[in-house]
Amino acid sequence: MKPKHTPGPWKFEDEFVRAEVLEGFEDHNSIIADVYTLPSNLFGEQMEANGKLIAAAPEMFELLEEILISAPSLKIHPKSWVYEKISKVIKKATT
């Protein structure tokens, strides 16, 4: 299935998660997410961690799809907990 999300890779910098390449768009239109932190996190560690996690999403999604496609050769049974969990996460991201 062709993903509907903006293709990766994404990067996190200066409070924004951006798509690295969006042909035909100005730089400000490449913003995927504006990441904020809770006021109690004065140094932004939480914001940085959240931004990095969001930026890694396209690669993680692609990896999970590859695992499902390769499941037989990896000896992952379709009824195993790992296969079912990966399927559930992919469904959550695509429906």
Short mmCIF file of C-alpha atoms in Angstrom, two decimals, residues 4-79:
data_model
loop_
_atom_site.label_atom_id
_atom_site.label_comp_id
_atom_site.label_asym_id
_atom_site.label_seq_id
_atom_site.Cartn_x
_atom_site.Cartn_y
_atom_site.Cartn_z
CA LYS A 4 -0.53 8.81 2.37
CA HIS A 5 1.91 10.63 4.67
CA THR A 6 4.63 12.99 3.50
CA PRO A 7 7.58 10.88 2.43
CA GLY A 8 10.67 10.82 4.60
CA PRO A 9 13.27 11.38 5.59
CA TRP A 10 12.17 13.91 8.16
CA LYS A 11 14.48 15.88 10.42
CA PHE A 12 14.03 17.73 13.71
CA GLU A 13 15.56 21.15 14.24
CA ASP A 14 14.57 24.40 15.92
CA GLU A 15 11.25 23.08 17.33
CA PHE A 16 10.10 21.83 13.92
CA VAL A 17 9.94 18.42 12.28
CA ARG A 18 10.45 19.01 8.55
CA ALA A 19 10.41 16.91 5.44
CA GLU A 20 13.90 17.09 3.98
CA VAL A 21 12.67 17.36 0.40
CA LEU A 22 9.37 18.67 -0.86
CA GLU A 23 9.80 19.56 -4.50
CA GLY A 24 8.01 22.70 -5.61
CA PHE A 25 7.38 24.05 -2.11
CA GLU A 26 9.02 26.84 -0.17
CA ASP A 27 10.97 25.84 2.95
CA HIS A 28 8.23 26.86 5.41
CA ASN A 29 5.79 24.49 3.71
CA SER A 30 7.97 21.49 4.54
CA ILE A 31 6.97 21.64 8.23
CA ILE A 32 5.44 18.35 9.41
CA ALA A 33 5.07 19.26 13.10
CA ASP A 34 5.72 22.11 15.47
CA VAL A 35 6.92 20.49 18.70
CA TYR A 36 6.23 22.07 22.07
CA THR A 37 7.27 21.09 25.57
CA LEU A 38 5.55 21.28 28.91
CA PRO A 39 6.43 24.38 30.98
CA SER A 40 8.00 22.14 33.63
CA ASN A 41 10.61 20.99 31.09
CA LEU A 42 12.69 24.18 31.11
CA PHE A 43 15.60 22.82 29.10
CA GLY A 44 13.60 21.24 26.30
CA GLU A 45 14.82 17.66 26.70
CA GLN A 46 11.26 16.41 26.32
CA MET A 47 10.68 18.58 23.24
CA GLU A 48 13.88 17.31 21.65
CA ALA A 49 13.03 13.66 22.41
CA ASN A 50 9.50 14.10 21.01
CA GLY A 51 10.83 15.83 17.90
CA LYS A 52 13.36 13.08 17.24
CA LEU A 53 10.70 10.40 17.71
CA ILE A 54 8.33 12.12 15.27
CA ALA A 55 11.15 12.63 12.75
CA ALA A 56 11.96 8.90 12.85
CA ALA A 57 8.33 7.91 12.12
CA PRO A 58 8.63 7.39 8.33
CA GLU A 59 11.65 5.13 8.74
CA MET A 60 10.01 3.14 11.54
CA PHE A 61 6.83 2.78 9.48
CA GLU A 62 8.81 1.54 6.48
CA LEU A 63 10.73 -0.93 8.66
CA LEU A 64 7.54 -2.35 10.18
CA GLU A 65 6.05 -2.84 6.72
CA GLU A 66 9.23 -4.60 5.58
CA ILE A 67 9.08 -6.90 8.61
CA LEU A 68 5.51 -7.94 7.75
CA ILE A 69 6.41 -8.53 4.11
CA SER A 70 9.46 -10.56 5.15
CA ALA A 71 7.66 -12.38 7.97
CA PRO A 72 7.74 -15.85 6.34
CA SER A 73 11.49 -15.70 5.68
CA LEU A 74 12.04 -14.32 9.19
CA LYS A 75 9.97 -17.20 10.56
CA ILE A 76 7.42 -14.82 12.10
CA HIS A 77 4.06 -16.58 12.17
CA PRO A 78 1.03 -14.44 11.16
CA LYS A 79 -0.68 -15.40 14.44
#
